[in-house]
mmCIF file of C-alpha atoms in Angstrom:
data_model
loop_
_atom_site.group_PDB
_atom_site.id
_atom_site.type_symbol
_atom_site.label_atom_id
_atom_site.label_comp_id
_atom_site.label_asym_id
_atom_site.label_seq_id
_atom_site.Cartn_x
_atom_site.Cartn_y
_atom_site.Cartn_z
ATOM 1 C CA MET A 274 140.020 75.281 -87.755
ATOM 2 C CA LEU A 275 140.234 78.686 -89.468
ATOM 3 C CA VAL A 276 137.224 80.895 -88.681
ATOM 4 C CA LEU A 277 136.255 84.211 -90.191
ATOM 5 C CA GLY A 278 134.485 86.428 -87.635
ATOM 6 C CA LEU A 279 132.118 89.279 -88.526
ATOM 7 C CA GLU A 280 130.849 91.853 -86.002
ATOM 8 C CA THR A 281 128.094 94.342 -86.955
ATOM 9 C CA SER A 282 125.953 94.719 -83.834
ATOM 10 C CA CYS A 283 126.029 98.509 -83.672
ATOM 11 C CA ASP A 284 128.331 101.163 -85.155
ATOM 12 C CA GLU A 285 131.603 99.275 -85.653
ATOM 13 C CA THR A 286 132.383 96.880 -88.468
ATOM 14 C CA GLY A 287 134.799 94.228 -87.231
ATOM 15 C CA VAL A 288 136.391 91.375 -89.181
ATOM 16 C CA ALA A 289 138.961 88.856 -87.963
ATOM 17 C CA LEU A 290 140.536 85.504 -88.758
ATOM 18 C CA TYR A 291 141.125 83.119 -85.863
ATOM 19 C CA HIS A 292 142.836 79.735 -86.080
ATOM 20 C CA SER A 293 142.144 77.164 -83.382
ATOM 21 C CA GLU A 294 145.839 76.224 -83.174
ATOM 22 C CA ARG A 295 147.678 79.362 -84.307
ATOM 23 C CA GLY A 296 145.500 81.927 -82.573
ATOM 24 C CA LEU A 297 144.465 85.304 -83.975
ATOM 25 C CA LEU A 298 145.912 85.766 -87.456
ATOM 26 C CA ALA A 299 144.468 89.150 -88.421
ATOM 27 C CA ASP A 300 141.763 91.612 -87.476
ATOM 28 C CA ALA A 301 140.432 94.898 -88.818
ATOM 29 C CA LEU A 302 137.921 97.399 -87.520
ATOM 30 C CA PHE A 303 136.137 100.439 -88.889
ATOM 31 C CA SER A 304 134.430 102.709 -86.364
ATOM 32 C CA GLN A 305 131.563 104.990 -87.369
ATOM 33 C CA ILE A 306 132.033 107.392 -84.435
ATOM 34 C CA GLU A 307 132.760 110.414 -86.612
ATOM 35 C CA GLN A 308 129.698 109.744 -88.762
ATOM 36 C CA HIS A 309 127.344 109.575 -85.776
ATOM 37 C CA ARG A 310 128.970 112.285 -83.638
ATOM 38 C CA ILE A 311 127.039 115.118 -85.290
ATOM 39 C CA TYR A 312 123.785 113.430 -84.216
ATOM 40 C CA GLY A 313 124.894 112.856 -80.619
ATOM 41 C CA GLY A 314 124.350 109.088 -80.888
ATOM 42 C CA VAL A 315 124.059 106.146 -83.249
ATOM 43 C CA VAL A 316 121.560 106.470 -86.107
ATOM 44 C CA PRO A 317 120.554 102.838 -86.870
ATOM 45 C CA GLU A 318 119.846 103.301 -90.596
ATOM 46 C CA LEU A 319 123.168 105.053 -91.186
ATOM 47 C CA ALA A 320 124.964 102.328 -89.236
ATOM 48 C CA SER A 321 123.429 99.591 -91.392
ATOM 49 C CA ARG A 322 124.343 101.320 -94.639
ATOM 50 C CA ASP A 323 127.922 101.842 -93.565
ATOM 51 C CA HIS A 324 128.297 98.176 -92.597
ATOM 52 C CA VAL A 325 127.291 97.275 -96.163
ATOM 53 C CA LYS A 326 129.939 99.643 -97.483
ATOM 54 C CA ARG A 327 132.775 98.431 -95.238
ATOM 55 C CA MET A 328 132.243 94.682 -94.928
ATOM 56 C CA LEU A 329 133.776 93.241 -98.108
ATOM 57 C CA PRO A 330 136.815 95.585 -98.167
ATOM 58 C CA LEU A 331 137.585 94.640 -94.561
ATOM 59 C CA ILE A 332 137.260 90.925 -95.344
ATOM 60 C CA ARG A 333 139.715 91.333 -98.226
ATOM 61 C CA GLU A 334 142.058 93.292 -95.947
ATOM 62 C CA VAL A 335 142.035 90.600 -93.261
ATOM 63 C CA LEU A 336 142.574 87.769 -95.746
ATOM 64 C CA ALA A 337 145.519 89.655 -97.253
ATOM 65 C CA GLU A 338 147.051 90.420 -93.848
ATOM 66 C CA ALA A 339 146.811 86.766 -92.827
ATOM 67 C CA LYS A 340 148.068 85.635 -96.250
ATOM 68 C CA CYS A 341 145.035 83.380 -96.573
ATOM 69 C CA THR A 342 142.763 82.590 -99.477
ATOM 70 C CA PRO A 343 138.979 82.181 -99.223
ATOM 71 C CA GLY A 344 139.448 78.472 -99.853
ATOM 72 C CA GLU A 345 141.355 78.115 -96.575
ATOM 73 C CA VAL A 346 138.531 79.522 -94.427
ATOM 74 C CA GLU A 347 136.685 76.626 -92.776
ATOM 75 C CA ALA A 348 133.752 78.446 -91.147
ATOM 76 C CA VAL A 349 132.159 81.868 -90.704
ATOM 77 C CA ALA A 350 130.987 83.234 -87.353
ATOM 78 C CA TYR A 351 128.883 86.370 -87.100
ATOM 79 C CA THR A 352 127.106 88.394 -84.446
ATOM 80 C CA ALA A 353 123.450 87.301 -84.395
ATOM 81 C CA GLY A 354 122.427 89.477 -81.439
ATOM 82 C CA PRO A 355 121.745 91.319 -79.307
ATOM 83 C CA GLY A 356 122.081 94.603 -81.165
ATOM 84 C CA LEU A 357 120.498 96.836 -83.800
ATOM 85 C CA VAL A 358 118.450 94.593 -86.076
ATOM 86 C CA GLY A 359 119.386 96.345 -89.316
ATOM 87 C CA ALA A 360 123.084 96.270 -88.463
ATOM 88 C CA LEU A 361 122.917 92.623 -87.392
ATOM 89 C CA LEU A 362 121.218 91.666 -90.651
ATOM 90 C CA VAL A 363 124.144 93.024 -92.669
ATOM 91 C CA GLY A 364 126.625 90.729 -90.930
ATOM 92 C CA ALA A 365 124.273 87.739 -90.927
ATOM 93 C CA SER A 366 123.481 88.108 -94.633
ATOM 94 C CA CYS A 367 127.130 88.448 -95.563
ATOM 95 C CA ALA A 368 128.146 85.479 -93.417
ATOM 96 C CA GLN A 369 125.478 83.180 -94.772
ATOM 97 C CA ALA A 370 126.221 84.232 -98.364
ATOM 98 C CA LEU A 371 129.939 83.508 -97.921
ATOM 99 C CA ALA A 372 129.216 80.198 -96.201
ATOM 100 C CA PHE A 373 126.943 79.163 -99.072
ATOM 101 C CA ALA A 374 129.418 80.261 -101.752
ATOM 102 C CA TRP A 375 132.406 78.632 -100.063
ATOM 103 C CA GLY A 376 130.549 75.482 -98.962
ATOM 104 C CA ILE A 377 131.391 75.893 -95.265
ATOM 105 C CA PRO A 378 129.297 76.161 -92.071
ATOM 106 C CA ALA A 379 128.139 79.417 -90.512
ATOM 107 C CA LEU A 380 127.244 80.145 -86.906
ATOM 108 C CA GLY A 381 125.529 83.076 -85.209
ATOM 109 C CA VAL A 382 127.353 84.203 -82.056
ATOM 110 C CA HIS A 383 125.943 85.981 -79.013
ATOM 111 C CA HIS A 384 127.494 89.443 -78.843
ATOM 112 C CA MET A 385 127.949 89.410 -75.058
ATOM 113 C CA GLU A 386 129.433 85.906 -75.094
ATOM 114 C CA GLY A 387 131.977 87.329 -77.494
ATOM 115 C CA HIS A 388 132.806 90.088 -75.001
ATOM 116 C CA LEU A 389 132.909 87.625 -72.121
ATOM 117 C CA LEU A 390 135.409 85.403 -73.932
ATOM 118 C CA ALA A 391 137.570 88.235 -75.311
ATOM 119 C CA PRO A 392 140.108 87.926 -72.435
ATOM 120 C CA MET A 393 140.774 84.375 -73.693
ATOM 121 C CA LEU A 394 142.668 86.014 -76.580
ATOM 122 C CA GLU A 395 145.336 87.301 -74.181
ATOM 123 C CA GLU A 396 148.563 85.562 -73.149
ATOM 124 C CA ASN A 397 147.273 84.918 -69.617
ATOM 125 C CA PRO A 398 143.645 83.836 -70.079
ATOM 126 C CA PRO A 399 141.338 83.123 -67.125
ATOM 127 C CA ALA A 400 140.421 79.575 -66.156
ATOM 128 C CA PHE A 401 136.869 78.442 -65.402
ATOM 129 C CA PRO A 402 135.033 79.020 -63.127
ATOM 130 C CA PHE A 403 135.000 82.787 -62.616
ATOM 131 C CA VAL A 404 132.679 85.733 -62.080
ATOM 132 C CA ALA A 405 132.243 88.029 -65.067
ATOM 133 C CA LEU A 406 131.243 91.680 -65.036
ATOM 134 C CA LEU A 407 129.833 92.516 -68.461
ATOM 135 C CA VAL A 408 129.705 96.276 -68.601
ATOM 136 C CA SER A 409 128.968 98.210 -71.783
ATOM 137 C CA GLY A 410 126.601 100.744 -73.314
ATOM 138 C CA GLY A 411 123.800 98.198 -73.484
ATOM 139 C CA HIS A 412 124.513 95.796 -70.622
ATOM 140 C CA THR A 413 125.630 95.718 -67.008
ATOM 141 C CA GLN A 414 125.518 92.165 -65.694
ATOM 142 C CA LEU A 415 127.240 89.948 -63.158
ATOM 143 C CA VAL A 416 127.465 86.343 -64.338
ATOM 144 C CA ARG A 417 128.885 83.181 -62.836
ATOM 145 C CA VAL A 418 130.751 81.378 -65.624
ATOM 146 C CA ASP A 419 131.469 77.659 -65.205
ATOM 147 C CA GLY A 420 132.301 77.082 -68.871
ATOM 148 C CA ILE A 421 131.303 78.209 -72.329
ATOM 149 C CA GLY A 422 127.520 78.264 -72.353
ATOM 150 C CA ARG A 423 127.341 77.548 -68.620
ATOM 151 C CA TYR A 424 126.174 80.899 -67.341
ATOM 152 C CA GLN A 425 124.240 81.893 -64.227
ATOM 153 C CA LEU A 426 122.968 85.465 -64.099
ATOM 154 C CA LEU A 427 123.715 86.908 -60.656
ATOM 155 C CA GLY A 428 122.579 90.490 -61.157
ATOM 156 C CA GLU A 429 121.905 93.108 -63.812
ATOM 157 C CA SER A 430 120.929 96.737 -64.279
ATOM 158 C CA LEU A 431 117.252 97.472 -63.714
ATOM 159 C CA ASP A 432 117.408 100.561 -65.950
ATOM 160 C CA ASP A 433 120.387 102.270 -67.623
ATOM 161 C CA ALA A 434 123.516 100.235 -68.231
ATOM 162 C CA ALA A 435 126.721 101.777 -66.859
ATOM 163 C CA GLY A 436 128.008 102.714 -70.311
ATOM 164 C CA GLU A 437 124.637 104.181 -71.208
ATOM 165 C CA ALA A 438 124.727 106.275 -68.025
ATOM 166 C CA PHE A 439 128.198 107.547 -68.957
ATOM 167 C CA ASP A 440 127.033 108.571 -72.441
ATOM 168 C CA LYS A 441 123.746 110.131 -71.305
ATOM 169 C CA THR A 442 125.408 112.049 -68.474
ATOM 170 C CA ALA A 443 128.010 113.408 -70.863
ATOM 171 C CA LYS A 444 125.291 114.534 -73.269
ATOM 172 C CA LEU A 445 123.396 116.285 -70.456
ATOM 173 C CA MET A 446 126.612 118.153 -69.620
ATOM 174 C CA GLY A 447 127.090 119.208 -73.219
ATOM 175 C CA LEU A 448 129.999 116.854 -73.944
ATOM 176 C CA PRO A 449 130.484 115.332 -77.417
ATOM 177 C CA TYR A 450 129.615 111.752 -78.396
ATOM 178 C CA PRO A 451 130.791 109.192 -77.369
ATOM 179 C CA GLY A 452 130.468 110.511 -73.855
ATOM 180 C CA GLY A 453 132.116 107.763 -71.811
ATOM 181 C CA PRO A 454 135.703 108.556 -72.847
ATOM 182 C CA GLU A 455 134.972 112.278 -72.428
ATOM 183 C CA ILE A 456 133.825 111.780 -68.827
ATOM 184 C CA ALA A 457 136.929 109.685 -68.107
ATOM 185 C CA ARG A 458 139.201 112.299 -69.687
ATOM 186 C CA LEU A 459 137.723 115.159 -67.649
ATOM 187 C CA ALA A 460 137.744 113.075 -64.458
ATOM 188 C CA GLU A 461 141.537 112.875 -64.624
ATOM 189 C CA GLN A 462 141.633 116.642 -63.892
ATOM 190 C CA GLY A 463 138.864 116.607 -61.288
ATOM 191 C CA THR A 464 139.224 117.714 -57.667
ATOM 192 C CA PRO A 465 138.666 114.740 -55.337
ATOM 193 C CA GLY A 466 136.068 115.302 -52.641
ATOM 194 C CA ARG A 467 134.480 118.460 -54.023
ATOM 195 C CA PHE A 468 131.287 116.573 -54.879
ATOM 196 C CA THR A 469 130.025 113.318 -53.389
ATOM 197 C CA PHE A 470 127.443 111.364 -55.370
ATOM 198 C CA PRO A 471 125.342 108.405 -54.151
ATOM 199 C CA ARG A 472 126.335 104.777 -54.769
ATOM 200 C CA PRO A 473 122.983 103.423 -56.002
ATOM 201 C CA MET A 474 121.580 100.183 -54.567
ATOM 202 C CA THR A 475 124.658 99.494 -52.434
ATOM 203 C CA ASP A 476 122.712 100.071 -49.200
ATOM 204 C CA ARG A 477 120.561 96.997 -49.804
ATOM 205 C CA PRO A 478 121.375 93.323 -50.393
ATOM 206 C CA GLY A 479 121.558 91.845 -53.859
ATOM 207 C CA LEU A 480 123.602 92.171 -57.010
ATOM 208 C CA ASP A 481 121.344 94.262 -59.245
ATOM 209 C CA PHE A 482 122.319 97.727 -60.464
ATOM 210 C CA SER A 483 120.510 101.011 -61.135
ATOM 211 C CA PHE A 484 122.217 104.031 -62.692
ATOM 212 C CA SER A 485 119.239 106.131 -63.806
ATOM 213 C CA GLY A 486 118.990 107.976 -60.491
ATOM 214 C CA LEU A 487 122.719 108.685 -60.474
ATOM 215 C CA LYS A 488 122.380 110.223 -63.918
ATOM 216 C CA THR A 489 119.591 112.503 -62.630
ATOM 217 C CA PHE A 490 121.624 113.425 -59.533
ATOM 218 C CA THR A 491 124.531 114.433 -61.763
ATOM 219 C CA LEU A 492 122.279 116.542 -63.975
ATOM 220 C CA ASN A 493 120.799 118.349 -60.964
ATOM 221 C CA THR A 494 124.272 119.043 -59.575
ATOM 222 C CA TRP A 495 125.470 120.411 -62.915
ATOM 223 C CA GLN A 496 122.390 122.597 -63.296
ATOM 224 C CA GLN A 497 122.861 124.003 -59.780
ATOM 225 C CA CYS A 498 126.449 124.882 -60.642
ATOM 226 C CA ARG A 499 125.354 126.603 -63.839
ATOM 227 C CA THR A 500 122.647 128.562 -62.022
ATOM 228 C CA ALA A 501 125.283 129.777 -59.575
ATOM 229 C CA GLY A 502 127.519 130.796 -62.473
ATOM 230 C CA ASP A 503 130.026 128.095 -61.604
ATOM 231 C CA ASP A 504 130.081 126.117 -64.838
ATOM 232 C CA GLY A 505 133.701 126.496 -65.858
ATOM 233 C CA GLU A 506 135.996 123.748 -67.076
ATOM 234 C CA GLN A 507 137.257 122.846 -63.598
ATOM 235 C CA THR A 508 133.725 122.397 -62.259
ATOM 236 C CA ARG A 509 132.913 120.221 -65.270
ATOM 237 C CA CYS A 510 135.965 118.086 -64.412
ATOM 238 C CA ASP A 511 134.960 117.898 -60.748
ATOM 239 C CA VAL A 512 131.424 116.737 -61.606
ATOM 240 C CA ALA A 513 132.817 114.179 -64.068
ATOM 241 C CA LEU A 514 135.136 112.810 -61.388
ATOM 242 C CA ALA A 515 132.349 112.508 -58.816
ATOM 243 C CA PHE A 516 130.133 110.697 -61.321
ATOM 244 C CA GLN A 517 132.877 108.296 -62.406
ATOM 245 C CA GLN A 518 133.837 107.560 -58.806
ATOM 246 C CA ALA A 519 130.213 106.728 -57.978
ATOM 247 C CA VAL A 520 129.869 104.334 -60.926
ATOM 248 C CA VAL A 521 133.227 102.671 -60.315
ATOM 249 C CA GLU A 522 132.706 102.222 -56.579
ATOM 250 C CA THR A 523 129.211 100.828 -57.166
ATOM 251 C CA LEU A 524 130.576 98.265 -59.628
ATOM 252 C CA VAL A 525 133.422 97.343 -57.275
ATOM 253 C CA ILE A 526 131.043 96.862 -54.314
ATOM 254 C CA LYS A 527 128.782 94.591 -56.350
ATOM 255 C CA CYS A 528 131.711 92.579 -57.712
ATOM 256 C CA ARG A 529 133.011 92.083 -54.172
ATOM 257 C CA ARG A 530 129.590 90.762 -53.137
ATOM 258 C CA ALA A 531 129.447 88.435 -56.136
ATOM 259 C CA LEU A 532 132.851 86.942 -55.342
ATOM 260 C CA LYS A 533 131.874 86.401 -51.702
ATOM 261 C CA GLN A 534 128.535 84.876 -52.708
ATOM 262 C CA THR A 535 130.090 82.424 -55.169
ATOM 263 C CA GLY A 536 133.264 81.705 -53.240
ATOM 264 C CA LEU A 537 135.324 82.390 -56.368
ATOM 265 C CA SER A 538 138.476 84.512 -56.604
ATOM 266 C CA SER A 539 138.773 85.184 -60.346
ATOM 267 C CA LEU A 540 136.976 88.091 -61.984
ATOM 268 C CA VAL A 541 136.657 88.868 -65.684
ATOM 269 C CA ILE A 542 135.537 92.304 -66.816
ATOM 270 C CA ALA A 543 134.479 92.732 -70.425
ATOM 271 C CA GLY A 544 132.670 95.224 -72.628
ATOM 272 C CA GLY A 545 133.420 98.793 -73.600
ATOM 273 C CA VAL A 546 133.447 100.201 -70.055
ATOM 274 C CA SER A 547 136.070 97.617 -69.033
ATOM 275 C CA ALA A 548 138.620 99.855 -70.756
ATOM 276 C CA ASN A 549 138.043 102.526 -68.092
ATOM 277 C CA LYS A 550 141.302 102.919 -66.159
ATOM 278 C CA ALA A 551 139.648 103.892 -62.877
ATOM 279 C CA LEU A 552 137.447 100.791 -62.977
ATOM 280 C CA ARG A 553 140.419 98.532 -63.653
ATOM 281 C CA LEU A 554 142.401 100.030 -60.784
ATOM 282 C CA GLY A 555 139.438 99.762 -58.407
ATOM 283 C CA LEU A 556 138.824 96.114 -59.238
ATOM 284 C CA GLU A 557 142.505 95.199 -59.063
ATOM 285 C CA LYS A 558 142.721 96.728 -55.593
ATOM 286 C CA MET A 559 139.578 94.902 -54.468
ATOM 287 C CA LEU A 560 140.816 91.541 -55.814
ATOM 288 C CA GLY A 561 143.745 91.793 -53.420
ATOM 289 C CA GLU A 562 141.278 90.997 -50.631
ATOM 290 C CA PHE A 563 140.523 87.651 -52.250
ATOM 291 C CA LYS A 564 144.106 86.844 -53.205
ATOM 292 C CA GLY A 565 142.607 86.528 -56.664
ATOM 293 C CA GLN A 566 143.085 88.060 -60.081
ATOM 294 C CA VAL A 567 141.144 90.256 -62.453
ATOM 295 C CA PHE A 568 141.283 89.540 -66.186
ATOM 296 C CA TYR A 569 140.381 91.793 -69.088
ATOM 297 C CA ALA A 570 141.067 92.111 -72.780
ATOM 298 C CA ARG A 571 143.450 94.618 -74.327
ATOM 299 C CA PRO A 572 141.736 98.002 -74.873
ATOM 300 C CA ALA A 573 141.213 97.356 -78.604
ATOM 301 C CA PHE A 574 139.224 94.210 -77.769
ATOM 302 C CA CYS A 575 137.114 95.795 -75.009
ATOM 303 C CA THR A 576 134.975 97.574 -77.579
ATOM 304 C CA ASP A 577 133.140 95.703 -80.352
ATOM 305 C CA ASN A 578 135.503 93.741 -82.605
ATOM 306 C CA GLY A 579 135.610 90.778 -84.957
ATOM 307 C CA ALA A 580 138.284 88.883 -83.020
ATOM 308 C CA MET A 581 135.988 88.071 -80.103
ATOM 309 C CA ILE A 582 133.301 86.809 -82.488
ATOM 310 C CA ALA A 583 135.790 84.652 -84.392
ATOM 311 C CA TYR A 584 137.092 83.166 -81.135
ATOM 312 C CA ALA A 585 133.665 82.500 -79.605
ATOM 313 C CA GLY A 586 132.415 81.049 -82.873
ATOM 314 C CA CYS A 587 135.463 78.820 -83.202
ATOM 315 C CA GLN A 588 134.866 77.248 -79.784
ATOM 316 C CA ARG A 589 131.266 76.355 -80.634
ATOM 317 C CA LEU A 590 132.036 75.271 -84.186
ATOM 318 C CA LYS A 591 134.743 72.898 -82.916
ATOM 319 C CA ALA A 592 132.093 71.393 -80.628
ATOM 320 C CA GLY A 593 129.960 70.619 -83.668
ATOM 321 C CA GLN A 594 127.497 73.489 -83.530
ATOM 322 C CA HIS A 595 126.406 75.144 -86.774
ATOM 323 C CA GLU A 596 123.290 76.525 -88.432
ATOM 324 C CA GLU A 597 121.159 75.807 -91.429
ATOM 325 C CA LEU A 598 121.213 78.254 -94.312
ATOM 326 C CA ASN A 599 118.921 80.935 -92.923
ATOM 327 C CA ILE A 600 119.261 84.505 -91.748
ATOM 328 C CA LYS A 601 118.119 85.004 -88.173
ATOM 329 C CA VAL A 602 119.082 87.767 -85.766
ATOM 330 C CA GLN A 603 117.762 88.834 -82.362
ATOM 331 C CA ALA A 604 117.664 92.366 -81.002
ATOM 332 C CA ARG A 605 117.245 90.889 -77.509
ATOM 333 C CA TRP A 606 118.779 87.569 -76.525
ATOM 334 C CA PRO A 607 119.322 86.448 -72.900
ATOM 335 C CA MET A 608 122.727 84.827 -72.657
ATOM 336 C CA GLU A 609 121.379 82.109 -70.347
ATOM 337 C CA GLN A 610 119.526 80.672 -73.369
ATOM 338 C CA LEU A 611 122.801 79.624 -74.993
ATOM 339 C CA PRO A 612 123.464 75.864 -75.001
ATOM 340 C CA PRO A 613 126.516 74.598 -73.093
ATOM 341 C CA LEU A 614 129.273 73.103 -75.183
ATOM 342 C CA GLY A 615 128.878 69.380 -75.582
ATOM 343 C CA GLN A 616 125.079 69.479 -75.671
#
């Protein structure tokens, strides 16, 4: 089955072609980072308009790269949520229009299921069951995964997601958008041990997260440094390192607990923050305790992309799932509501 995947949940327009037997044939992505940088964050209306502008040219580009014609596409998968409603509607409308014109089925895909399954696109994919850490700008969740659609939520953030905390902390320190990569870049030059930040909610049982207080602690530390006249580049790097270490160690501690609780030894990390090198190293070191393995997608597929939507859609379409001709998106959509394959 040849599936066209469309991703428009936020500020990146992703298109890909995935074949159930031949794998990923082509993918293309346009990021709106430069457009939104001057505002310090994503402007939903601008994001929606740019998706309209980019979608058809990217579809043509992907078809040409894969040397495929529209008549060869057998289904269209698109991100139906969660995400920005206006942005989601662009992808859903385009997908349903193409499906109607080409006489093929369409299917709305859960954005976070796409992220969760993105490591399946690699040469060494994980096998079920495993624990997944979904960590991005909008989500921080620990999930037991027994199969596609067989998800058990183990823990989640009670306030800011980890990626959101990265971006907000960077903005409070005067760093440009997107803040996560800026924090990681500065942390590489930081002085270990100069600052020690708390590891939130690690002193109590459970698998939930909270990063709002850590964000406030970082802001207070930075403001104290500025008041003392110590706000140079090295201090900025030292604060960034202390913040990143606190987030990474918190995530590692919770993942260790989740593996012990479930008795599993395989961990998948997915979402934009999974590209963070310090997080990958911390989790790889921790997995040595379990004689297990950590799996993640290539950096290009950690952030939003069409390939993960095409893959996730293909798995459900092959199982016989599809939608009627209607346009429905969801800004909020608990992943546990997804039906297991075969039902």
